[in-house]
Coordinates of C-alpha atoms (C1' of nucleotides) in Angstrom, one line a residue:
Chain P
M1286 CA 9.3 -2.3 -16.3
T1287 CA 6.9 -5.0 -17.5
A1288 CA 4.3 -4.6 -20.3
H1289 CA 1.6 -4.8 -17.7
T1290 CA 3.2 -1.9 -15.8
I1291 CA 3.6 0.2 -19.0
R1292 CA -0.1 -0.3 -19.8
Y1293 CA -0.9 0.7 -16.2
Y1294 CA 1.2 3.8 -16.5
E1295 CA -0.6 4.7 -19.7
K1296 CA -4.0 4.1 -18.1
I1297 CA -3.2 6.5 -15.2
G1298 CA -1.9 9.1 -17.6
L1299 CA 1.9 8.9 -17.4
F1300 CA 2.1 8.2 -21.1
K1301 CA 0.1 10.6 -23.2
K1302 CA 0.1 9.9 -26.9
I1303 CA 1.7 6.6 -27.7
N1304 CA 1.3 5.8 -31.4
R1305 CA -0.4 2.6 -32.6
N1306 CA 0.6 0.6 -35.7
D1307 CA -2.0 -0.8 -38.2
S1308 CA -2.9 -3.7 -36.0
G1309 CA -3.5 -1.5 -32.9
H1310 CA -0.3 -2.4 -31.1
R1311 CA 1.6 0.3 -29.3
D1312 CA 4.5 1.7 -31.3
F1313 CA 7.0 3.3 -28.9
S1314 CA 9.0 6.2 -30.3
L1315 CA 12.5 7.0 -29.1
E1316 CA 11.0 9.9 -27.1
D1317 CA 8.6 7.5 -25.4
V1318 CA 11.5 5.3 -24.4
T1319 CA 13.4 8.3 -23.0
W1320 CA 10.4 9.4 -21.1
A1321 CA 9.9 5.8 -19.7
E1322 CA 13.5 5.9 -18.6
F1323 CA 13.0 9.2 -16.8
I1324 CA 9.9 7.9 -15.1
K1325 CA 12.0 4.9 -13.9
R1326 CA 14.6 7.2 -12.5
L1327 CA 12.1 9.3 -10.6
K1328 CA 10.5 6.0 -9.3
D1329 CA 13.9 4.8 -8.2
T1330 CA 14.4 8.0 -6.2
G1331 CA 11.1 7.2 -4.4
M1332 CA 8.9 9.7 -6.1
P1333 CA 5.3 8.5 -5.8
L1334 CA 3.3 8.1 -9.0
D1335 CA 0.9 11.0 -8.4
Q1336 CA 3.9 13.4 -8.3
I1337 CA 5.3 11.9 -11.4
L1338 CA 1.9 12.3 -13.0
E1339 CA 2.0 16.0 -12.0
Y1340 CA 5.3 16.3 -13.7
A1341 CA 3.9 14.5 -16.8
N1342 CA 1.0 16.9 -16.9
L1343 CA 3.2 19.9 -16.8
R1344 CA 5.4 18.4 -19.4
E1345 CA 2.4 18.0 -21.7
Q1346 CA 1.5 21.7 -21.4
G1347 CA 4.7 22.5 -23.2
Q1348 CA 7.9 24.5 -22.8
H1349 CA 6.4 27.3 -20.6
T1350 CA 6.1 24.9 -17.7
A1351 CA 9.8 24.2 -17.6
G1352 CA 10.2 26.3 -14.5
S1353 CA 7.5 24.5 -12.5
R1354 CA 9.0 21.2 -13.5
M1355 CA 12.4 22.2 -12.4
A1356 CA 11.0 23.4 -9.1
L1357 CA 9.3 20.0 -8.7
L1358 CA 12.5 18.2 -9.3
E1359 CA 14.5 20.4 -6.9
E1360 CA 11.9 20.0 -4.2
H1361 CA 12.1 16.2 -4.7
A1362 CA 15.9 16.2 -4.6
M1363 CA 15.8 18.0 -1.3
A1364 CA 13.2 15.6 0.1
L1365 CA 15.4 12.7 -1.0
E1366 CA 18.4 14.3 0.6
R1367 CA 16.6 14.6 3.9
K1368 CA 15.4 11.1 3.6
I1369 CA 18.9 9.8 3.1
A1370 CA 20.1 11.8 6.1
T1371 CA 17.4 10.3 8.3
E1372 CA 18.2 6.8 7.1
Q1373 CA 21.9 7.3 7.7
H1374 CA 21.0 8.4 11.3
N1375 CA 18.9 5.3 11.8
L1376 CA 21.6 3.1 10.4
N1377 CA 24.0 4.5 13.0
K1378 CA 21.5 3.9 15.8
L1379 CA 21.1 0.4 14.6
K1380 CA 24.8 -0.2 14.5
D1381 CA 25.1 1.2 18.0
K1382 CA 22.6 -1.4 19.2
I1383 CA 24.5 -4.2 17.4
R1384 CA 27.7 -3.1 19.0
Y1385 CA 26.1 -2.9 22.4
Y1386 CA 24.9 -6.5 22.0
E1387 CA 28.4 -7.5 20.9
T1388 CA 29.9 -6.1 24.1
L1389 CA 27.3 -8.1 26.1
K1390 CA 28.4 -11.2 24.3
D1391 CA 32.1 -10.5 25.2
I1392 CA 31.2 -10.2 28.9
S1393 CA 28.9 -13.2 29.3
Chain C
M1012 CA 2.3 5.2 16.5
T1013 CA -1.5 5.4 16.9
A1014 CA -3.7 3.3 19.1
H1015 CA -5.1 1.6 16.0
T1016 CA -1.6 0.7 14.9
I1017 CA -0.7 -0.7 18.2
R1018 CA -3.8 -2.9 18.3
Y1019 CA -2.9 -4.0 14.8
Y1020 CA 0.6 -4.9 15.8
E1021 CA -0.7 -6.9 18.7
K1022 CA -3.1 -8.7 16.4
I1023 CA -0.3 -9.8 14.0
G1024 CA 1.8 -10.9 16.9
L1025 CA 4.4 -8.1 17.4
F1026 CA 3.3 -7.7 21.0
K1027 CA 3.0 -10.9 22.9
K1028 CA 1.7 -10.5 26.4
I1029 CA 0.3 -7.1 27.2
N1030 CA -1.3 -6.9 30.6
R1031 CA -4.8 -5.8 31.1
N1032 CA -6.2 -3.9 34.0
D1033 CA -9.5 -4.6 35.8
S1034 CA -11.6 -3.0 33.1
G1035 CA -9.9 -4.9 30.3
H1036 CA -7.8 -2.0 29.0
R1037 CA -4.2 -2.6 28.0
D1038 CA -1.7 -1.8 30.6
F1039 CA 1.6 -1.1 29.0
S1040 CA 4.7 -2.0 31.0
L1041 CA 8.0 -0.1 30.6
E1042 CA 9.3 -3.1 28.8
D1043 CA 6.4 -2.9 26.4
V1044 CA 7.1 0.7 25.7
T1045 CA 10.8 0.0 25.1
W1046 CA 9.9 -2.8 22.8
A1047 CA 7.5 -0.5 20.9
E1048 CA 10.2 2.0 20.5
F1049 CA 12.5 -0.7 19.1
I1050 CA 9.8 -1.8 16.6
K1051 CA 9.6 1.9 15.6
R1052 CA 13.3 2.1 15.0
L1053 CA 13.3 -1.1 12.9
K1054 CA 10.3 0.3 10.9
D1055 CA 12.1 3.6 10.4
T1056 CA 15.0 1.8 8.9
G1057 CA 12.6 0.2 6.5
M1058 CA 12.4 -3.3 7.9
P1059 CA 9.1 -4.9 6.8
L1060 CA 6.7 -6.2 9.4
D1061 CA 7.2 -9.8 8.7
Q1062 CA 10.9 -9.5 9.5
I1063 CA 10.2 -7.6 12.6
L1064 CA 7.7 -10.4 13.5
E1065 CA 10.5 -12.9 13.0
Y1066 CA 12.6 -10.9 15.4
A1067 CA 9.8 -10.7 17.9
N1068 CA 9.3 -14.5 17.7
L1069 CA 12.9 -15.1 18.4
R1070 CA 12.8 -12.7 21.2
E1071 CA 10.0 -14.6 22.8
Q1072 CA 11.9 -17.9 22.7
G1073 CA 14.4 -16.4 25.2
Q1074 CA 18.1 -15.7 25.6
H1075 CA 19.3 -18.6 23.5
T1076 CA 18.1 -16.9 20.3
A1077 CA 20.3 -13.8 20.9
G1078 CA 22.7 -14.9 18.2
S1079 CA 20.0 -15.3 15.5
R1080 CA 18.6 -11.9 16.5
M1081 CA 22.0 -10.3 16.2
A1082 CA 22.5 -11.9 12.8
L1083 CA 19.1 -10.6 11.7
L1084 CA 20.0 -7.1 12.7
E1085 CA 23.4 -7.3 11.1
E1086 CA 21.9 -8.5 7.8
H1087 CA 19.4 -5.7 7.9
A1088 CA 22.0 -3.1 8.7
M1089 CA 23.9 -4.2 5.6
A1090 CA 20.8 -4.1 3.5
L1091 CA 20.1 -0.6 4.7
E1092 CA 23.7 0.4 3.9
R1093 CA 23.3 -0.8 0.3
K1094 CA 19.9 1.0 0.1
I1095 CA 21.4 4.3 1.2
A1096 CA 24.2 3.9 -1.3
T1097 CA 21.8 3.4 -4.1
E1098 CA 19.7 6.3 -3.1
Q1099 CA 22.7 8.5 -2.9
H1100 CA 23.6 7.4 -6.4
N1101 CA 20.1 8.2 -7.6
L1102 CA 20.2 11.6 -5.9
N1103 CA 23.4 12.4 -7.7
K1104 CA 21.8 11.4 -11.1
L1105 CA 18.8 13.6 -10.3
K1106 CA 21.0 16.5 -9.4
D1107 CA 22.9 16.1 -12.7
K1108 CA 19.6 16.3 -14.5
I1109 CA 18.7 19.5 -12.7
R1110 CA 22.1 21.1 -13.4
Y1111 CA 21.7 20.1 -17.0
Y1112 CA 18.3 21.9 -17.2
E1113 CA 19.9 24.9 -15.5
T1114 CA 22.6 25.2 -18.2
L1115 CA 19.8 25.1 -20.8
K1116 CA 18.0 27.9 -19.1
D1117 CA 21.2 30.0 -19.1
I1118 CA 21.6 29.5 -22.9
S1119 CA 18.0 30.0 -24.0
Chain W
dT1072 C1' -26.2 12.6 36.8
dC1073 C1' -24.9 13.7 32.4
dT1074 C1' -21.8 14.4 28.7
dT1075 C1' -17.7 13.6 26.5
dG1076 C1' -14.2 11.0 25.3
dA1077 C1' -11.3 6.9 25.5
dC1078 C1' -11.2 2.1 25.6
dT1079 C1' -12.8 -2.8 23.8
dT1080 C1' -13.7 -6.3 19.6
dA1081 C1' -14.2 -8.3 14.9
dG1082 C1' -14.1 -7.2 10.7
dA1083 C1' -14.5 -4.0 6.7
dG1084 C1' -12.4 -0.3 3.9
dT1085 C1' -8.3 2.3 2.0
dT1086 C1' -4.1 3.4 -0.5
dC1087 C1' -0.3 2.4 -3.4
dA1088 C1' 1.5 0.2 -7.1
dC1089 C1' 1.2 -3.1 -9.4
dT1090 C1' -0.2 -7.9 -11.3
dC1091 C1' -3.1 -10.9 -13.3
dT1092 C1' -7.3 -12.8 -15.8
dA1093 C1' -10.5 -13.6 -19.5
dA1094 C1' -11.7 -13.3 -24.0
dC1095 C1' -10.1 -12.0 -28.0
dT1096 C1' -6.9 -10.6 -32.2
dT1097 C1' -2.5 -10.5 -34.5
dG1098 C1' 2.2 -12.0 -35.9
dT1099 C1' 5.9 -15.5 -36.6
dA1100 C1' 8.1 -19.9 -37.1
dT1101 C1' 7.9 -24.6 -39.0
Chain R
dA636 C1' -2.0 -24.7 -42.2
dT637 C1' -1.1 -25.0 -37.6
dA638 C1' 0.8 -23.8 -33.4
dC639 C1' 1.9 -20.7 -30.2
dA640 C1' 3.7 -16.4 -28.6
dA641 C1' 2.5 -11.8 -27.9
dG642 C1' -0.5 -8.1 -28.4
dT643 C1' -5.4 -5.8 -27.1
dT644 C1' -9.2 -4.4 -23.4
dA645 C1' -11.8 -3.8 -19.0
dG646 C1' -11.8 -5.0 -14.9
dA647 C1' -10.6 -8.1 -10.9
dG648 C1' -7.1 -9.6 -7.5
dT649 C1' -2.8 -9.0 -4.5
dG650 C1' 0.1 -7.6 -0.6
dA651 C1' 1.7 -4.4 2.7
dA652 C1' 0.5 -1.6 6.3
dC653 C1' -2.5 0.5 8.1
dT654 C1' -7.1 3.0 9.1
dC655 C1' -11.6 3.1 10.2
dT656 C1' -16.5 1.5 11.6
dA657 C1' -20.0 -0.3 14.5
dA658 C1' -21.6 -1.6 18.7
dG659 C1' -20.7 -1.6 22.9
dT660 C1' -18.2 -0.7 27.9
dC661 C1' -15.8 2.4 31.1
dA662 C1' -14.0 6.7 33.4
dA663 C1' -13.4 11.6 34.6
dG664 C1' -15.0 16.5 34.8
dA665 C1' -18.9 20.1 35.5

DNA sequence: TCTTGACTTAGAGTTCACTCTAACTTGTAT
DNA sequence: ATACAAGTTAGAGTGAACTCTAAGTCAAGA
């Protein structure tokens, strides 16, 4: 995650209240870093930024949104599971095609 | 695949020689349709258009490029395999997180 | 015949997620 | 003291893959 990307994430609202030091530079707390890592994990699982933003907004509202956040994560986990299954299916199809070409090569 | 998308694919060179009827409309042969389906499969496995285009160009050169095409497909299949493995790993991590939140809920 | 809808083109606009630029200020090493 | 690296902002630019628009032609049903 580059500095540019972090500033961009702050701009779109993924980071809410990053402290600044005397000279106006961002001063990331441990909590900020943990949150950044969590954003990265969600990103790595293919969650689009607007959904992560939704999660971030819930998170800002406090503890009483924990349920909704959980639901969001569970929904995303299921979507990811479906996506992996589809990709596995496509991979098998592709391998079939490759094997088919290999048999052709054996014959000709 | 919408009509717009097909025209776009033709424009960037994915379709090479689509016949036209008397009124200038595209007249897709069975081979064209098969090729379109193959493009779709490659797309569904996450192959970017420039790689599909590379494949299309090889395909146009004729039978003697069959080896290179196979290599391309094999390389892509391996990349897809790695991608699925990573995604599975990320999914597991996400599920761990969800389970962790669930234990918190049980306690509090 | 009239209407409706599908086709044609070149080219403009959109979305996502950055990525970079310009102009400026601040911090660090020698 | 002087470089120079790294921070700040608003806003522009990028790349992938569409997606749509405008202005026009063509075809089929009531």
